[in-house]
Amino acid sequence: MHYAGIDIGGTFTDLVLYDAGNGDVHVHKVRSTPSDPGQALIQGLVELTDRAGVDASDVVAVLHGTTVATNAVLEHRGARTGMITTEGFRDVVHIGRHQRPEHYSVMQDIPWQSRPFVERCHRKTVSERLIPPRGDVMRPLDEDAVRVAARELREAGVEAVAVCFLFSYLDPAHERRAAEIVREEMPDAFVTTSADVVPQFREFERFTTTSINAFVGPGTGRYLGRLSAGLDAAGIRGQVGIMRSNGGLASADAAAERPVTMLMSGPAAGVLGGAWAGSLIGRKRLITFDVGGTSADIAIVTEQGVVEASARDSQVAGFPVLVPMIDVHAIGAGGGSIARVDDVGAFRVGPQSAGAEPGPAAYGNGGDQPTVTDAHVALGRLDPDRFLGGRMQLDRDAALAVIERLAGEMEMDADAAAEGVLALVNATMAQAIRSRTVQKGHDPREFALVAFGGAGPLHAAEVAAELEIPEVIVPPHPGITSATGLLTSDLRYDGMRTVFASERDIDFGDLGRRLDELEEELRGGLRRDGVRDGDMRVERALDCRYRGQGYELRVPLGASGVDAEAFATFHRLHRMEYGREFAVPIEVVNMRITVSGARSKLERVPAGSGDLGAAVLDRRPAVFRVDGELRAMETVIVDRANLSPGNQVDGPAIFVQEDTTTVVPPGWRARTEDNGVLVLTSIANGG
């Protein structure tokens, strides 16, 4: 049986094919097709199976990380969306909260006001009202008003409708009945309710999350439909699994119902792949460093696992998103980031990117702006003859031409300009890592940096040096680590309910029964995916806070179940997070359950068995900064595929392989481990 992991990036689509029988792994990269991302996926998978000598019918699962929903939000290109909400609450999604994105700016952009997902004219109100704490009906739903609102939205050309009522997390009956009516009146529309997407208090965030779900729903559904049809036409009829923001897979049908859960699909898979690479050599404290063509994504892994975003930090493009997601921090810094001198004479790199089309000038596809990739080529750090394993020839002359033009604007020589591009982008990346470590109480010197993506290993050693990170881990196939991460993940479904109970009057028995009901609901989803109960794993947690606080901490529940031990755990977590605890009553705000379904996963990549002498392909000059001066130094070019465990190379060296290039600067040492992992350490620090 073969499993395919496929991640679509801005520049390249990455593919991995895993044979669960003998452990063989085959990798492939193709240029992305932004106009129809599924085209590159299908084309690349057909090419990969042909190269591997595998019949398409032997692919039993296609596991996919996609940016379709993300791009729809970032580019604000989604469906014309309507909303039906409680009378008097039409403008919740406009007003937001008292917190402003930038507290002291009078010129700031407030995205939910400047770029609403639902225009005000498409927000309809109806009479209905529930009241806390139990969700009693204060005012029954006016079904006739819902029907009128649905007809008005249909006549306005609305394609998707979000039904968002006040306090619906206490009882979803009104929302679900309204959705039934809307579907009767608008049978072709995508209809979603807040109670089904995020049954949680905080109306603004709940309404906004549901609006996003509706906004991206039709486009995501069409994409998944085309993808399934294209795979079927290619003879690939394995089950399609979609990576969600929480780091778990879901069936294509489940993902299409709640596309808002896919907003961090690709980056989440990369974090899982980075954590897997660290585990191969026993490292548990990791900073994942995923640099692609347009962005760099940073996440943290500790002994407790991958760090998830809190409710106050869960956002995409400035919009709050209340769904479980891995805490991934993205910045506009990648191989395609454009270097320029701005209107006031400041030197900038990114966030603008040359993307996949036309791409960097070195790609020979019409790009005429200097990029980070062009700087690497100009300095000799990318071998024009061995890019993508020799399948793609880089145009060094074109790269030099754009760098020289930039150098002219900056009144310096070309090498200094190119090195300046790399120094600035490295500093930007280092600062992003500080924001996720130092500013959150982590010492980066206690972590290893896992570098992957098409450009991560090009920058990793220099970024690590700036942060005094002692070790860089480069996965076996770093350029396709996100695709690899898909093969290391399980099916996963998350559920939560708002409960609001104080430790002084909480009914642990009732809370346990409610958790049991939610667990059974989630188990049902996995059973529909073909997972046996014996292959399911359940995690339970409570969101708790001190009375008067505005945000919660996640408290995992142990084997003893729901009891007062949860409160002692909360005190400990609060002390770890904020440095102190309080003698104040604790509130339980939400209950959460995660149910995972185990599946066949990639365990390791076979190590090479070559010879270091044979692995050395060439020696050629490359430019590095040493002791404050730029020097053209003889640099060894190494074929990573021909290395054996224990091989060691001192920098300057460049390791080439099909999916990326790893730069080992002067003063650094690279060694290979038993499982194909490459480890970079500073010689001065005992490496």
XYZ file of C-alpha atoms in Angstrom:
687
model
C 0.000 0.000 0.000
C 1.247 3.459 -0.886
C 0.418 6.753 0.790
C 0.938 10.130 -0.880
C 1.555 13.364 1.006
C 1.170 16.531 -1.065
C 1.648 20.136 -0.012
C 0.967 23.011 -2.391
C 3.167 26.035 -1.838
C 3.376 29.413 -3.517
C 6.218 28.380 -5.820
C 6.408 24.578 -5.800
C 4.102 21.667 -5.104
C 5.856 19.036 -2.976
C 5.072 15.324 -3.106
C 6.109 12.275 -1.085
C 5.144 8.679 -1.857
C 5.524 6.189 0.997
C 5.425 2.416 0.639
C 4.035 1.131 3.938
C 5.182 -2.383 3.034
C 8.933 -1.935 2.650
C 9.417 1.637 3.886
C 10.592 3.059 0.542
C 10.163 6.815 0.116
C 10.034 8.670 -3.207
C 9.946 12.467 -3.473
C 9.104 14.934 -6.217
C 8.629 18.678 -6.766
C 6.751 20.447 -9.565
C 6.002 24.104 -10.223
C 2.718 25.188 -8.645
C -0.199 26.231 -10.831
C -1.787 29.150 -8.923
C -4.771 29.434 -11.262
C -5.749 25.832 -10.459
C -3.658 24.366 -7.607
C -5.079 20.883 -8.126
C -3.577 20.713 -11.603
C -0.007 20.636 -10.275
C -1.032 18.149 -7.581
C -2.458 15.648 -10.048
C 0.304 16.155 -12.594
C 2.998 15.738 -9.936
C 1.391 12.634 -8.445
C 1.099 10.958 -11.840
C 4.768 11.756 -12.554
C 5.820 10.505 -9.124
C 4.003 7.174 -9.413
C 5.500 6.679 -12.881
C 9.016 7.407 -11.602
C 8.524 5.057 -8.644
C 7.090 2.286 -10.831
C 3.885 2.266 -8.808
C 0.443 1.606 -10.241
C -1.916 4.492 -9.517
C -4.468 2.085 -8.043
C -1.967 1.165 -5.299
C -2.205 4.668 -3.780
C -4.679 4.069 -0.955
C -4.628 7.596 0.491
C -3.847 11.074 -0.811
C -3.103 13.362 2.153
C -3.175 17.014 1.209
C -2.181 20.334 2.729
C -3.839 23.183 0.885
C -3.767 26.980 0.881
C -7.054 27.394 -1.025
C -8.999 28.634 2.006
C -6.048 30.681 3.265
C -5.561 32.448 -0.039
C -9.269 33.244 -0.265
C -8.991 35.083 3.071
C -5.643 36.758 2.387
C -6.694 37.934 -1.077
C -10.305 38.545 0.020
C -11.602 36.496 -2.890
C -14.478 34.404 -1.676
C -18.184 33.976 -2.136
C -20.721 36.756 -1.862
C -21.821 36.073 1.689
C -24.922 36.883 3.703
C -25.732 36.635 7.387
C -28.915 36.114 9.347
C -28.577 37.193 12.964
C -30.547 38.192 16.047
C -32.488 41.425 15.875
C -30.336 44.255 17.215
C -27.003 42.539 16.567
C -26.491 43.269 12.891
C -23.247 45.149 13.467
C -21.435 42.824 15.872
C -18.983 41.834 13.114
C -18.285 45.521 12.400
C -17.976 46.895 15.920
C -15.707 44.137 17.202
C -14.262 44.688 20.667
C -12.676 47.565 22.533
C -9.200 46.216 21.698
C -7.755 47.837 18.600
C -5.146 46.069 16.460
C -2.763 48.991 17.089
C -3.592 50.817 20.287
C -1.957 54.153 19.501
C -2.410 54.541 15.747
C -5.008 56.929 14.384
C -4.392 55.688 10.827
C -4.599 51.952 11.490
C -6.402 49.485 9.294
C -9.156 47.557 11.080
C -9.722 44.619 8.717
C -13.244 43.657 9.817
C -14.333 47.218 9.066
C -12.343 47.927 5.902
C -12.713 44.436 4.371
C -15.816 42.788 5.831
C -16.630 39.263 4.732
C -20.332 40.137 4.873
C -21.402 43.526 3.519
C -23.858 45.337 5.769
C -26.603 45.212 3.145
C -26.371 41.404 3.264
C -26.695 41.169 7.054
C -30.342 40.457 7.895
C -31.910 40.364 11.354
C -34.806 38.282 12.659
C -36.692 38.149 15.924
C -35.452 35.432 18.319
C -33.713 35.404 21.689
C -32.215 32.928 24.109
C -31.040 33.900 27.576
C -28.255 32.534 29.739
C -27.312 30.555 31.694
C -29.296 27.588 30.308
C -30.435 28.921 26.955
C -34.095 29.360 27.835
C -36.238 30.811 25.044
C -37.077 34.432 25.761
C -38.416 35.065 22.263
C -39.244 32.270 19.769
C -37.722 32.222 16.307
C -39.742 34.152 13.715
C -39.586 31.582 10.922
C -41.452 33.790 8.469
C -38.820 36.512 8.928
C -36.068 33.959 8.238
C -37.810 32.963 5.024
C -38.125 36.583 3.904
C -34.476 37.239 4.707
C -33.372 34.179 2.743
C -35.367 35.298 -0.313
C -33.806 38.765 -0.140
C -30.329 37.260 0.016
C -31.098 34.957 -2.887
C -32.279 37.886 -5.014
C -29.057 39.754 -4.124
C -26.958 36.944 -5.599
C -25.636 35.665 -2.282
C -23.849 32.280 -2.554
C -23.229 31.516 1.123
C -25.134 32.273 4.318
C -23.904 32.343 7.921
C -26.576 31.928 10.595
C -25.341 33.555 13.823
C -27.686 34.001 16.774
C -27.007 35.353 20.247
C -26.246 32.641 22.855
C -26.664 29.841 20.327
C -23.803 27.999 22.004
C -26.260 27.266 24.831
C -28.869 25.750 22.503
C -28.411 25.436 18.715
C -32.100 24.763 17.944
C -32.927 28.246 16.606
C -29.859 28.368 14.366
C -30.414 24.900 12.966
C -34.068 25.566 12.213
C -33.160 28.833 10.496
C -30.559 26.983 8.427
C -33.198 24.467 7.325
C -35.400 27.303 6.103
C -32.511 28.977 4.259
C -31.678 25.706 2.499
C -35.290 25.387 1.399
C -35.220 28.889 -0.084
C -31.620 28.733 -1.364
C -30.932 25.095 -2.275
C -27.680 25.929 -4.094
C -26.199 28.069 -1.320
C -23.542 27.081 1.202
C -25.247 27.419 4.598
C -23.453 27.240 7.933
C -24.332 27.955 11.568
C -22.140 29.287 14.334
C -23.267 26.503 16.682
C -21.900 23.909 14.273
C -18.658 25.756 13.533
C -17.647 27.153 16.930
C -20.178 26.639 19.771
C -18.395 29.053 22.067
C -19.096 32.318 23.835
C -17.595 35.596 22.514
C -20.090 36.723 19.896
C -17.724 38.824 17.794
C -15.190 36.034 17.341
C -17.899 33.399 16.851
C -19.766 35.467 14.257
C -16.540 36.350 12.427
C -15.318 32.739 12.348
C -18.651 31.585 10.965
C -18.611 34.360 8.373
C -15.190 33.212 7.198
C -16.466 29.643 7.016
C -19.249 30.804 4.715
C -16.986 33.140 2.721
C -14.518 30.377 1.779
C -17.017 27.515 1.707
C -18.190 27.514 -1.930
C -14.707 27.958 -3.395
C -13.189 25.300 -1.166
C -15.992 22.890 -1.970
C -15.532 23.404 -5.707
C -11.778 22.892 -5.360
C -12.156 19.642 -3.436
C -14.752 18.456 -5.934
C -12.466 19.154 -8.909
C -9.593 17.504 -7.088
C -11.544 14.320 -6.415
C -12.715 14.177 -10.031
C -9.190 14.782 -11.357
C -7.678 12.078 -9.151
C -10.391 9.661 -10.215
C -9.726 10.420 -13.895
C -6.015 9.727 -13.297
C -6.858 6.321 -11.834
C -6.026 7.384 -8.261
C -9.022 6.404 -6.171
C -7.531 6.345 -2.683
C -9.179 8.182 0.200
C -8.484 11.929 0.245
C -7.453 13.378 3.602
C -7.126 17.125 4.246
C -4.805 18.644 6.831
C -6.512 21.007 9.240
C -5.116 23.878 11.281
C -5.093 21.697 14.413
C -2.454 19.370 12.949
C -4.899 16.545 12.260
C -6.358 15.078 9.101
C -10.039 15.041 8.166
C -11.959 13.493 5.326
C -12.583 15.715 2.319
C -16.303 15.839 3.147
C -15.678 16.925 6.744
C -13.178 19.561 5.591
C -15.635 20.918 3.015
C -18.283 21.394 5.720
C -15.941 23.458 7.912
C -13.314 24.961 5.578
C -12.404 27.563 8.223
C -10.539 24.736 9.967
C -8.188 24.537 6.947
C -6.777 28.065 7.148
C -3.380 26.884 8.464
C -3.401 23.575 6.601
C 0.012 23.743 4.922
C 1.959 25.372 7.788
C 0.472 22.896 10.282
C 1.753 19.985 8.218
C 5.203 21.576 8.160
C 5.309 21.828 11.960
C 4.393 18.144 12.243
C 7.118 17.251 9.762
C 9.643 19.297 11.709
C 8.634 17.653 14.998
C 8.980 14.233 13.347
C 12.482 15.089 12.078
C 13.535 16.150 15.580
C 12.137 12.959 17.067
C 14.349 10.890 14.746
C 17.380 11.994 16.780
C 15.616 12.305 20.128
C 15.129 16.082 20.213
C 11.925 17.341 21.853
C 12.538 21.084 22.220
C 12.396 22.459 18.721
C 11.884 25.668 16.780
C 10.483 24.762 13.382
C 11.748 27.071 10.642
C 9.863 26.621 7.363
C 11.016 29.009 4.643
C 9.384 28.793 1.240
C 9.086 31.060 -1.731
C 6.895 33.732 -0.153
C 7.007 33.347 3.622
C 8.766 31.943 6.667
C 6.681 30.053 9.222
C 7.882 29.603 12.795
C 6.444 27.348 15.505
C 7.509 25.871 18.833
C 7.584 22.245 19.963
C 8.234 21.315 23.608
C 8.164 18.126 25.662
C 4.380 18.581 25.856
C 4.074 18.584 22.082
C 3.303 21.210 19.460
C 2.250 24.556 20.946
C -1.310 25.569 20.011
C -2.514 29.144 19.659
C -4.624 30.582 22.472
C -7.992 32.186 21.847
C -6.451 35.668 21.964
C -3.768 34.734 19.406
C -5.840 32.733 16.908
C -6.142 34.945 13.868
C -5.612 34.956 10.133
C -4.989 38.176 8.181
C -5.965 40.163 11.288
C -9.349 38.439 11.699
C -10.007 36.422 14.877
C -10.583 32.724 14.189
C -11.885 30.604 17.074
C -10.885 27.150 15.865
C -8.082 24.960 17.226
C -4.851 25.721 15.392
C -1.150 25.203 15.801
C 0.554 28.425 16.837
C 2.377 29.282 13.600
C 3.867 32.737 13.133
C 4.280 33.709 9.483
C 6.308 36.580 8.074
C 6.757 37.775 4.501
C 10.317 36.520 4.065
C 11.172 33.760 1.603
C 13.190 32.848 -1.434
C 11.026 34.985 -3.681
C 11.008 38.058 -1.408
C 11.883 41.165 -3.410
C 14.759 43.438 -2.343
C 14.340 47.139 -3.050
C 15.174 50.669 -1.996
C 11.933 52.359 -0.981
C 10.785 55.906 -1.663
C 12.639 57.337 1.339
C 15.883 55.491 0.611
C 15.476 52.629 3.095
C 16.635 49.151 2.113
C 13.807 46.572 2.273
C 13.443 42.832 1.659
C 9.841 41.591 1.388
C 7.051 41.153 2.162
C 6.363 41.525 -1.568
C 7.307 38.348 -3.413
C 7.964 37.314 -6.992
C 5.928 34.171 -6.255
C 5.733 31.258 -8.676
C 4.987 33.425 -11.701
C 7.301 34.950 -12.811
C 9.477 34.024 -9.834
C 13.076 35.152 -9.199
C 15.120 36.353 -12.157
C 17.308 33.258 -11.816
C 14.337 31.067 -12.793
C 14.482 32.479 -16.318
C 10.735 32.977 -16.399
C 10.638 36.729 -16.947
C 11.293 37.886 -13.385
C 13.068 41.240 -13.326
C 13.157 42.092 -9.594
C 16.086 41.171 -7.294
C 15.061 38.476 -4.815
C 16.619 36.475 -1.990
C 17.099 33.553 -4.385
C 18.959 35.791 -6.829
C 21.259 36.906 -3.993
C 22.100 33.275 -3.196
C 22.871 32.596 -6.858
C 25.022 35.721 -7.160
C 27.064 34.705 -4.104
C 27.545 31.153 -5.362
C 25.450 29.569 -2.629
C 23.016 28.029 -5.092
C 24.549 25.846 -7.808
C 22.851 26.772 -11.128
C 23.563 23.321 -12.577
C 22.206 21.266 -9.673
C 18.979 23.038 -8.697
C 16.125 20.568 -8.139
C 18.584 17.743 -8.665
C 19.630 19.169 -12.012
C 16.077 19.186 -13.394
C 15.966 22.991 -13.451
C 18.788 25.210 -14.735
C 19.205 28.550 -12.987
C 20.143 31.638 -14.980
C 23.129 33.099 -13.096
C 23.546 35.958 -15.554
C 19.964 37.106 -14.994
C 20.441 36.906 -11.210
C 23.645 38.942 -11.404
C 21.977 41.554 -13.596
C 19.192 42.317 -11.111
C 21.576 42.268 -8.144
C 23.943 44.645 -9.936
C 21.059 46.997 -10.624
C 20.193 46.935 -6.918
C 23.867 47.510 -6.065
C 23.872 50.583 -8.294
C 20.908 52.025 -6.404
C 22.712 51.371 -3.110
C 26.106 52.593 -4.382
C 28.004 49.419 -3.477
C 29.429 46.401 -5.297
C 27.283 43.417 -6.266
C 28.645 41.013 -3.614
C 27.986 43.509 -0.838
C 24.443 44.141 -2.123
C 23.680 40.422 -2.365
C 25.100 39.748 1.104
C 23.091 42.698 2.399
C 19.912 41.107 1.083
C 20.669 37.900 2.976
C 21.764 39.713 6.145
C 18.535 41.729 6.258
C 16.246 38.759 5.604
C 18.160 36.695 8.191
C 17.701 39.464 10.755
C 13.975 39.578 9.987
C 13.717 35.827 10.471
C 15.715 35.941 13.711
C 13.453 38.663 15.096
C 10.390 36.556 14.247
C 11.877 33.644 16.192
C 12.553 35.943 19.171
C 8.881 36.937 19.155
C 7.856 33.287 19.579
C 10.540 32.364 22.091
C 12.081 35.174 24.158
C 8.849 37.171 24.278
C 6.945 34.075 25.434
C 9.405 32.983 28.113
C 11.450 30.474 26.074
C 15.243 30.630 25.767
C 16.112 29.833 22.116
C 19.525 28.575 23.257
C 17.720 25.599 24.808
C 16.162 24.558 21.507
C 17.286 23.056 18.225
C 16.320 24.821 14.988
C 14.643 22.487 12.487
C 15.181 24.014 9.043
C 13.092 23.002 6.079
C 11.164 24.308 3.127
C 12.842 25.191 -0.134
C 14.914 27.957 1.488
C 15.108 27.119 5.209
C 18.431 25.193 5.061
C 19.980 28.041 3.045
C 19.533 30.441 5.971
C 19.391 28.216 9.062
C 23.019 28.275 10.233
C 23.337 32.060 10.014
C 19.973 32.607 11.736
C 20.943 30.127 14.460
C 24.263 31.923 14.965
C 22.458 35.223 15.480
C 20.251 33.650 18.162
C 22.990 31.454 19.706
C 20.961 28.343 18.921
C 23.458 25.499 19.284
C 22.130 23.031 16.745
C 20.403 23.012 13.370
C 18.483 19.914 12.243
C 17.893 19.450 8.523
C 15.316 16.692 7.787
C 16.064 13.968 5.232
C 14.004 15.753 2.563
C 13.807 19.340 3.869
C 12.206 20.836 0.782
C 9.164 18.608 1.183
C 8.881 18.457 4.966
C 5.306 19.759 4.918
C 4.356 16.920 2.583
C 6.244 14.515 4.845
C 4.375 15.859 7.865
C 1.119 14.779 6.273
C 2.375 11.190 6.401
C 3.113 11.452 10.133
C -0.324 12.688 11.234
C -3.514 11.030 12.408
C -7.148 11.693 11.662
C -8.338 14.166 14.274
C -11.592 15.802 15.268
C -11.971 18.506 17.918
C -15.087 19.407 19.851
C -15.821 21.990 22.502
C -18.729 23.421 24.458
C -19.031 26.506 26.644
C -20.068 25.567 30.194
C -19.396 28.518 32.592
C -19.164 27.043 36.083
C -17.355 28.178 39.221
C -15.207 25.815 41.269
C -17.490 26.587 44.201
C -20.628 25.204 42.585
C -19.434 22.963 39.752
C -21.191 19.623 39.261
C -18.394 17.258 38.243
C -20.856 14.453 37.506
C -22.859 16.558 35.053
C -19.687 17.876 33.417
C -18.408 14.317 33.004
C -21.663 13.247 31.337
C -21.487 16.172 28.917
C -17.911 15.276 28.048
C -18.981 11.676 27.428
C -21.729 12.835 25.043
C -19.321 15.059 23.121
C -16.735 12.273 22.942
C -19.286 9.870 21.476
C -20.272 12.449 18.859
C -16.645 12.819 17.770
C -16.036 9.074 17.797
C -18.939 8.788 15.363
C -17.047 10.968 12.884
C -14.016 8.695 13.037
C -16.161 5.601 12.673
C -17.577 7.063 9.463
C -13.961 7.406 8.291
C -13.417 3.703 8.921
C -11.459 3.975 12.193
C -12.004 1.236 14.774
C -12.640 2.216 18.398
C -9.452 0.438 19.453
C -7.429 2.764 17.209
C -8.877 5.940 18.736
C -7.135 8.147 21.285
C -9.038 10.675 23.390
C -7.745 13.825 25.075
C -9.908 15.929 27.370
C -9.301 19.439 28.650
C -10.958 22.397 30.339
C -10.467 26.095 29.616
C -10.142 27.780 33.010
C -9.464 31.280 34.326
C -9.581 33.227 37.567
C -12.814 35.098 38.123
C -12.465 38.504 36.480
C -9.886 37.452 33.881
C -10.637 37.858 30.184
C -8.806 34.840 28.760
C -8.308 31.225 29.707
C -5.605 28.607 30.034
C -6.018 25.078 28.685
C -5.976 22.482 31.499
C -5.515 18.879 30.347
C -7.525 16.298 32.256
C -5.647 13.236 33.472
C -6.699 9.628 33.779
C -8.644 10.386 36.967
C -11.245 12.234 34.907
C -13.020 15.444 35.886
C -12.318 16.370 39.496
C -10.797 19.063 41.697
C -7.276 18.093 40.550
C -7.962 20.217 37.452
C -7.957 23.339 39.626
C -4.578 22.497 41.163
C -3.248 21.980 37.642
C -4.623 25.379 36.610
C -2.776 27.099 39.460
C 0.494 25.468 38.323
C -0.063 26.428 34.681
C -0.902 30.006 35.611
C 2.278 30.261 37.653
C 4.316 28.926 34.718
C 2.657 31.289 32.222
C 2.442 34.490 34.264
C 4.843 33.973 37.173
C 2.250 33.822 39.953
C -1.045 32.342 41.100
C -3.951 33.882 43.043
C -6.311 32.922 45.839
C -9.280 33.753 43.621
C -12.135 31.442 42.601
C -11.544 29.611 39.330
C -14.099 29.517 36.514
C -14.437 26.645 34.064
C -15.350 28.319 30.786
C -15.169 25.632 28.095
C -14.783 21.874 27.909
C -12.798 20.352 25.048
C -12.270 16.923 23.570
C -9.885 15.767 20.851
C -10.386 12.323 19.332
C -7.610 10.995 17.083
C -7.699 7.960 14.838
C -4.398 6.163 14.302
C -3.379 5.327 10.742
C -0.318 3.952 8.985
C 2.406 6.579 9.282
C 5.889 7.262 8.019
C 8.306 6.114 10.718
C 11.734 6.836 9.291
C 13.615 7.428 6.058
C 16.278 4.870 5.101
C 19.793 6.229 5.630
C 22.224 6.529 2.727
C 25.042 4.085 2.141
C 27.418 6.053 -0.044
C 30.993 7.194 0.352
C 32.042 10.710 1.385
C 34.714 10.817 -1.316
C 32.182 9.971 -3.997
C 29.691 12.433 -2.511
C 31.998 15.388 -3.164
C 30.873 16.663 -6.558
C 32.922 19.797 -6.995
C 34.778 22.666 -5.364
C 33.932 26.201 -6.413
C 34.056 29.708 -4.922
C 31.199 31.084 -2.842
C 31.070 34.372 -0.945
C 30.727 34.480 2.870
C 31.337 37.121 5.513
C 34.231 36.128 7.768
C 35.576 38.388 10.537
C 33.538 41.269 9.152
C 34.856 40.955 5.589
C 33.360 39.417 2.471
C 35.521 36.651 1.052
C 35.226 34.369 -1.952
C 36.128 30.997 -0.417
C 36.622 27.587 -1.980
C 33.466 25.703 -1.104
C 32.890 21.971 -1.360
C 29.731 20.842 -3.183
C 28.359 17.646 -1.609
C 25.684 15.281 -2.938
C 23.697 14.601 0.226
C 22.095 11.454 -1.203
C 25.509 9.751 -1.300
C 26.355 10.337 2.356
C 26.445 7.610 4.993
C 25.739 7.879 8.737
C 28.684 9.410 10.535
C 30.018 11.387 7.550
C 31.218 14.830 8.596
C 31.991 17.935 6.548
C 33.331 21.299 7.739
C 32.167 24.507 6.112
C 32.159 26.264 3.862
C 30.137 23.567 2.149
C 26.982 23.313 0.109
C 24.872 20.161 0.288
C 22.721 19.633 -2.787
C 19.745 17.337 -3.178
C 16.642 17.236 -5.304
C 14.365 19.273 -3.082
C 16.626 21.933 -1.547
C 20.161 23.170 -0.828
C 21.803 23.335 2.602
C 24.505 25.942 3.251
C 27.185 25.190 5.868
C 29.024 28.504 6.453
C 32.641 28.790 7.564
C 32.958 27.842 11.228
C 30.145 25.291 11.065
C 30.245 21.520 10.799
C 27.682 19.132 9.296
C 27.314 15.470 10.172
C 24.844 12.815 9.060
C 22.863 10.683 11.503
C 21.662 7.098 11.259
C 18.247 8.052 9.904
C 19.189 10.496 7.173
C 19.026 13.632 9.335
C 21.747 16.258 8.798
C 22.900 18.098 11.950
C 24.760 21.435 11.779
C 26.725 22.699 14.771
C 29.109 25.586 15.409
C 32.741 24.434 15.553
C 33.555 27.189 18.052
C 30.913 25.775 20.419
C 32.279 22.263 20.295
C 30.504 21.088 17.154
